[in-house]
mmCIF file of C-alpha atoms in Angstrom:
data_model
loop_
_atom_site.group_PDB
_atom_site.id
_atom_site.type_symbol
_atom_site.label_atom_id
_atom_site.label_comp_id
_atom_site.label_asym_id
_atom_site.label_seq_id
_atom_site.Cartn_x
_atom_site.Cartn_y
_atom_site.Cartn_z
ATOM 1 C CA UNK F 180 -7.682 -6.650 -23.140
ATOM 2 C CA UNK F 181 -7.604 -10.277 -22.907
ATOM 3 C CA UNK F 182 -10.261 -10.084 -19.940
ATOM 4 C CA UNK F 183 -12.461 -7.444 -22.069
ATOM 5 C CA UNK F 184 -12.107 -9.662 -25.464
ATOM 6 C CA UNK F 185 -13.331 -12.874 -23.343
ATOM 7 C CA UNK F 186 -15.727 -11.534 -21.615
ATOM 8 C CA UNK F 187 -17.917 -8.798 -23.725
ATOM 9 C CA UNK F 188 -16.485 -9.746 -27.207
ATOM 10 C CA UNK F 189 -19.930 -9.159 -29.166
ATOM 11 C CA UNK F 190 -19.719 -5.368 -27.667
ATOM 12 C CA UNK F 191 -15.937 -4.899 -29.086
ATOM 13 C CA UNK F 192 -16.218 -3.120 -32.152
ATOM 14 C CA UNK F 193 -15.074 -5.696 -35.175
ATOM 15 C CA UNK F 194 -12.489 -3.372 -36.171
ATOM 16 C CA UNK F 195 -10.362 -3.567 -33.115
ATOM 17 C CA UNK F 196 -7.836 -6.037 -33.792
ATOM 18 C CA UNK F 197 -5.668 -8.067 -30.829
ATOM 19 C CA UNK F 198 -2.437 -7.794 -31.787
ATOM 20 C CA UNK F 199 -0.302 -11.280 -31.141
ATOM 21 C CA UNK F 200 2.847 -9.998 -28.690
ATOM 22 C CA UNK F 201 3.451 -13.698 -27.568
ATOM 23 C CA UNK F 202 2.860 -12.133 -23.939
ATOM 24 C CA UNK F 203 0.882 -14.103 -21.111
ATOM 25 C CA UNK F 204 -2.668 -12.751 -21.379
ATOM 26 C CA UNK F 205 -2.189 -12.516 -17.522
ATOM 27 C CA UNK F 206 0.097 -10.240 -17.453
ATOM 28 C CA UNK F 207 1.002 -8.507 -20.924
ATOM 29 C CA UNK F 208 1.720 -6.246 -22.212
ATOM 30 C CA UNK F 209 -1.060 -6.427 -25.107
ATOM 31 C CA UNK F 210 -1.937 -4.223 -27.541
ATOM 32 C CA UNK F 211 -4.774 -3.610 -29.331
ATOM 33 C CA UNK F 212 -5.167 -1.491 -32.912
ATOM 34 C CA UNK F 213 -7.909 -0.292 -34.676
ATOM 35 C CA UNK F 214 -6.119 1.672 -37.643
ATOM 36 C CA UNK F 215 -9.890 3.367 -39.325
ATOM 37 C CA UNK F 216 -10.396 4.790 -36.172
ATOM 38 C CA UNK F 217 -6.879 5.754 -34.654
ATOM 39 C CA UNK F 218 -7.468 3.475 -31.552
ATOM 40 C CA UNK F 219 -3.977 1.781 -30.054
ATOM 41 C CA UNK F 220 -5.345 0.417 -26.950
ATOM 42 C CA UNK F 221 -2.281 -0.605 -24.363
ATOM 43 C CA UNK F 222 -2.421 -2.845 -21.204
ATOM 44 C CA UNK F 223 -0.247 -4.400 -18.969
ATOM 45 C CA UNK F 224 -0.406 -5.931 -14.845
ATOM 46 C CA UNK F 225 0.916 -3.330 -12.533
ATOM 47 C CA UNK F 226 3.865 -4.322 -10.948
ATOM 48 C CA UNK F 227 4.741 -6.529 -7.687
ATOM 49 C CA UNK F 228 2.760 -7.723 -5.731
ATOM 50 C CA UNK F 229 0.842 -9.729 -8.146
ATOM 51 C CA UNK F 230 -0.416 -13.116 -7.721
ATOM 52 C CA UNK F 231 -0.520 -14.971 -11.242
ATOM 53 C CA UNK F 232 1.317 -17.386 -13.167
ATOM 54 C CA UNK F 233 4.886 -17.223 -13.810
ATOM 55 C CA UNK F 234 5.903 -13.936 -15.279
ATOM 56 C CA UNK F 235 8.870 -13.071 -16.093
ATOM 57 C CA UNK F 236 9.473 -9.984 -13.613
ATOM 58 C CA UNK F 237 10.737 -7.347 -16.662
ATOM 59 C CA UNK F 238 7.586 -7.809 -17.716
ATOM 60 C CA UNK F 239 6.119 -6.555 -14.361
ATOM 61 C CA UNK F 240 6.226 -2.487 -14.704
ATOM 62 C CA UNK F 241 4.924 -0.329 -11.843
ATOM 63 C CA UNK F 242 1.798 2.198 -12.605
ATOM 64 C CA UNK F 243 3.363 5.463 -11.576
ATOM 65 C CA UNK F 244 6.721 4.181 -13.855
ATOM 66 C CA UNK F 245 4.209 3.894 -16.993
ATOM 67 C CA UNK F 246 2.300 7.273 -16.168
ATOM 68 C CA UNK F 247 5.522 8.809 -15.996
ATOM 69 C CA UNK F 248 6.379 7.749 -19.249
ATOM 70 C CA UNK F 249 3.546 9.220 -20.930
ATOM 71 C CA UNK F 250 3.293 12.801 -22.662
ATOM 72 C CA UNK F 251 -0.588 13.055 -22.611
ATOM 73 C CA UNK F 252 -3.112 14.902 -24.836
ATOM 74 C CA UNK F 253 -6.910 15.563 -25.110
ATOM 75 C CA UNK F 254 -6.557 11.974 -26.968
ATOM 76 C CA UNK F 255 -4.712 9.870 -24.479
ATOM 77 C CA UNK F 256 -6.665 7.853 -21.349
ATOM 78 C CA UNK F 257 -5.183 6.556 -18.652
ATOM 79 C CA UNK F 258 -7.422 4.076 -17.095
ATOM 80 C CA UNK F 259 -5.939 1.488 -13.563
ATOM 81 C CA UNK F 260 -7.321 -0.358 -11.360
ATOM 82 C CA UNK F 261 -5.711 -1.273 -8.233
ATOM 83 C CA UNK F 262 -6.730 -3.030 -4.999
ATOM 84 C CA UNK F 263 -7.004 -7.046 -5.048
ATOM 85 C CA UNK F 264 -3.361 -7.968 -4.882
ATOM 86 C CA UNK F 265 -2.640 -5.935 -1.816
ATOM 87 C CA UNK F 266 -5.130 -7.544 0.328
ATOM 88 C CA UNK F 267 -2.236 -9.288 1.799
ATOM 89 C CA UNK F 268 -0.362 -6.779 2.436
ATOM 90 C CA UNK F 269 -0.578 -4.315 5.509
ATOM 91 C CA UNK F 270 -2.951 -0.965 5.031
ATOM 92 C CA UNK F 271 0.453 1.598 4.919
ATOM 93 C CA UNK F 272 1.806 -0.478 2.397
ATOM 94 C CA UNK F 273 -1.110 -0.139 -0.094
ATOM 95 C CA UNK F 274 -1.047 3.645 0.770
ATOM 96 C CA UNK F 275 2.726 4.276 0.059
ATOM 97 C CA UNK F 276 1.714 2.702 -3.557
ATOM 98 C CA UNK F 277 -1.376 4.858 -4.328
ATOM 99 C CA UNK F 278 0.647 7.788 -2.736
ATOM 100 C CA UNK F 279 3.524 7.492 -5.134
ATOM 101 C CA UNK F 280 0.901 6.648 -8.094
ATOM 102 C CA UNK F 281 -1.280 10.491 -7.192
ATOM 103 C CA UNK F 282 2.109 12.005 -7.503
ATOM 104 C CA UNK F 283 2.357 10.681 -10.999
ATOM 105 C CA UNK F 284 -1.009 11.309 -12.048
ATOM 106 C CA UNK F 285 -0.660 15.019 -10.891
ATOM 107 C CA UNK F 286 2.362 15.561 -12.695
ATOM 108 C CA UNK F 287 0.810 14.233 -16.016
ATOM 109 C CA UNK F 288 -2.144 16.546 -15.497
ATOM 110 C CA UNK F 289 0.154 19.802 -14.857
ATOM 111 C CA UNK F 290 1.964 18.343 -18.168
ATOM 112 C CA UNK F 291 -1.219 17.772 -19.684
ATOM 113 C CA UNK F 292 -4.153 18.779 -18.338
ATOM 114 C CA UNK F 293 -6.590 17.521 -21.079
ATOM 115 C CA UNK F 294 -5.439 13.751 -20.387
ATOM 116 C CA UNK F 295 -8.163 11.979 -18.966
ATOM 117 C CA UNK F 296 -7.530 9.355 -15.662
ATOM 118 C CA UNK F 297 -9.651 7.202 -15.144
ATOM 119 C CA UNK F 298 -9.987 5.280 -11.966
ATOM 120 C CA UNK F 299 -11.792 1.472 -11.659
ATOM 121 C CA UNK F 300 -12.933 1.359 -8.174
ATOM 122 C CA UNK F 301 -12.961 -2.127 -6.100
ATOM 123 C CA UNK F 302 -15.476 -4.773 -6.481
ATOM 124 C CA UNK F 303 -17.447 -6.474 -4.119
ATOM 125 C CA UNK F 304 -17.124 -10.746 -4.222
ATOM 126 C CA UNK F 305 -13.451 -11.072 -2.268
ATOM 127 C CA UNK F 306 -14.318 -13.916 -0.105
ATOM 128 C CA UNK F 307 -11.182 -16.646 0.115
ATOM 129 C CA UNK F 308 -8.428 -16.807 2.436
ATOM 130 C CA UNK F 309 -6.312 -13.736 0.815
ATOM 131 C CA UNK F 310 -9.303 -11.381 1.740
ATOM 132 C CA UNK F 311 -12.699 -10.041 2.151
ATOM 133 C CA UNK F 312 -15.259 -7.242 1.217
ATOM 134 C CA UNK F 313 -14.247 -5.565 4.719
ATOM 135 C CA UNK F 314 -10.557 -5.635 3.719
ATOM 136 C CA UNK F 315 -11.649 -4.877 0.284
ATOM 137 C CA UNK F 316 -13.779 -2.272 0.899
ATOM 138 C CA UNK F 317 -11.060 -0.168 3.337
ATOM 139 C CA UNK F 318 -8.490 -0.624 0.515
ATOM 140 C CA UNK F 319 -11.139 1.133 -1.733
ATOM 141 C CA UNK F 320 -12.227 3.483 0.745
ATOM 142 C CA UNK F 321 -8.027 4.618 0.664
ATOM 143 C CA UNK F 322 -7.713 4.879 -3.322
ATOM 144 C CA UNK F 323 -11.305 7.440 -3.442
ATOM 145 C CA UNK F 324 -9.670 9.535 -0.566
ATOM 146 C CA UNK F 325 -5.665 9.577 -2.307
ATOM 147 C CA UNK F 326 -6.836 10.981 -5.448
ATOM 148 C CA UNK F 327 -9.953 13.325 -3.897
ATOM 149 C CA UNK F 328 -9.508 17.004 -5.579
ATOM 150 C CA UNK F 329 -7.752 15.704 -8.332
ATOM 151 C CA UNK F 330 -9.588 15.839 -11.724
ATOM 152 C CA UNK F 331 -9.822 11.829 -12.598
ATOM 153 C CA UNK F 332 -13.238 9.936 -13.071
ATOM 154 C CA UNK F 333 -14.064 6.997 -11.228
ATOM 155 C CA UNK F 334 -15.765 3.909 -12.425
ATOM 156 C CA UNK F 335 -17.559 3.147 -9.321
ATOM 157 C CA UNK F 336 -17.498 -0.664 -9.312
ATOM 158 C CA UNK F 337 -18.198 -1.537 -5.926
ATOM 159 C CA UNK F 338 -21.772 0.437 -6.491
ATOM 160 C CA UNK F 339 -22.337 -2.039 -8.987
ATOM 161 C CA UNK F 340 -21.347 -5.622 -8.201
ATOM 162 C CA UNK F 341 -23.008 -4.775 -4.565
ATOM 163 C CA UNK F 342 -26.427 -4.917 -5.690
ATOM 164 C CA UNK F 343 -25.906 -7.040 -8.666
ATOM 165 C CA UNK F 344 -28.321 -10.337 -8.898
ATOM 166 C CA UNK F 345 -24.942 -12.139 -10.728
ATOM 167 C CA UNK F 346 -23.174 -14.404 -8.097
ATOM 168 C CA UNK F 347 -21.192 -12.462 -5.846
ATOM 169 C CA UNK F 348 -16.924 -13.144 -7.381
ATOM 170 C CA UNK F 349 -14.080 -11.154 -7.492
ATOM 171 C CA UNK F 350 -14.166 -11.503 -11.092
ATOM 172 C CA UNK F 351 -17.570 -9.797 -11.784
ATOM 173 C CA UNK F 352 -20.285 -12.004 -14.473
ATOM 174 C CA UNK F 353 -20.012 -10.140 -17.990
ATOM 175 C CA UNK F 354 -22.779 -8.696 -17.834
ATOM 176 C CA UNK F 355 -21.316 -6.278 -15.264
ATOM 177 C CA UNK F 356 -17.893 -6.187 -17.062
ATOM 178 C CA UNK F 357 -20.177 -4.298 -19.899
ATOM 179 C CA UNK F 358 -21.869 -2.360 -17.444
ATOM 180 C CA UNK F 359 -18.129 -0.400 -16.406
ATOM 181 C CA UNK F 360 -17.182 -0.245 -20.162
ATOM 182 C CA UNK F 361 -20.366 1.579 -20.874
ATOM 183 C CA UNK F 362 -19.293 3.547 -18.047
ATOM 184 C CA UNK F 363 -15.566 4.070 -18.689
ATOM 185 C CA UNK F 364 -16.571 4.626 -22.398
ATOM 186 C CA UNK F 365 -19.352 8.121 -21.171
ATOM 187 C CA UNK F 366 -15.800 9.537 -19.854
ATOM 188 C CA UNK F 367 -13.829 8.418 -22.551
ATOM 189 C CA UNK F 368 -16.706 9.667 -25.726
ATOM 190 C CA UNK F 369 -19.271 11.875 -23.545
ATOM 191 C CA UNK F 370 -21.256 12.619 -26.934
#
């Protein structure tokens, strides 16, 4: 939210409201409410490892932990991303974590099949001493393959920041940012 609301605030609509949780915009949780249109709009880091400021660790909940917390309906969306932080980590450990995270994803759909999971791919622009697009690109190579026959949609980031003319960071330019919120938004409202 904090991310989205810096970065494409003129395409937020006016009525979503950023609700003050004295959380660290880094690493949440934050909420967001838009009351006409019955909109609550959660976020929060995934848990360990994460590199960011100070955060207290209760603060740092795991992705399958929050999934499995969740009921679902045909109005709840379940949208992660999940890649950068493990670049300095070995392959199998990155695996064990989208391995356990499937497993709660496929148990939400057999509760609920009318949930909707969406899934923000990797992004090119990883170049520093923690990793690269190579690295980058295996880790999102191993997150398409973990959740392949499952019914989630995937926001296929790496197509776009690849042949972007924006400068080439892991944080992509805003104009992209809009470009996977239009995206995310044709699964979320397909009409």
């Amino acid at each position: 939210l904090f991310y989205l609301r810096k970065t494409v605030t003129s395409s937020l609509p006016p009525a979503l409201k950023l609700m003050n949780l004295h959380t660290s915009g880094q690493s949440g949780p934050l909420l967001a409410v838009d009351t006409g249109n019955n909109v609550v709009l959660r976020w929060r880091a995934h848990g360990l490892p994460i590199r960011t400021l100070k955060v207290p660790r209760v603060r740092l909940h795991y992705i399958a932990n929050e999934i499995d917390g969740l009921a679902g309906d045909a109005y709840t969306v379940v949208a992660f991303n999940l890649w950068a932080h493990f670049t300095t980590f070995p392959l199998a450990t990155f695996v064990r974590r989208v391995a356990i995270i499937r497993e709660a994803v496929r148990s939400l759909l057999r509760r609920s099949p009318q949930t909707l999971v969406v899934i923000k791919s990797a992004n090119t622009g990883y170049k520093d001493v923690y990793g690269s697009d190579w690295l980058s690109l295996q880790l999102d190579t191993v997150l398409r393959r973990m959740f392949q026959g499952l019914p989630v949609a995937f926001i296929d980031v790496w197509q776009m920041t690849s042949c972007h003319y924006t400068p080439d960071q892991i944080h992509p330019q805003p104009v992209v940012i809009k470009n996977e919120v239009d995206l995310f938004l044709s699964f979320v409202c397909p009409q």
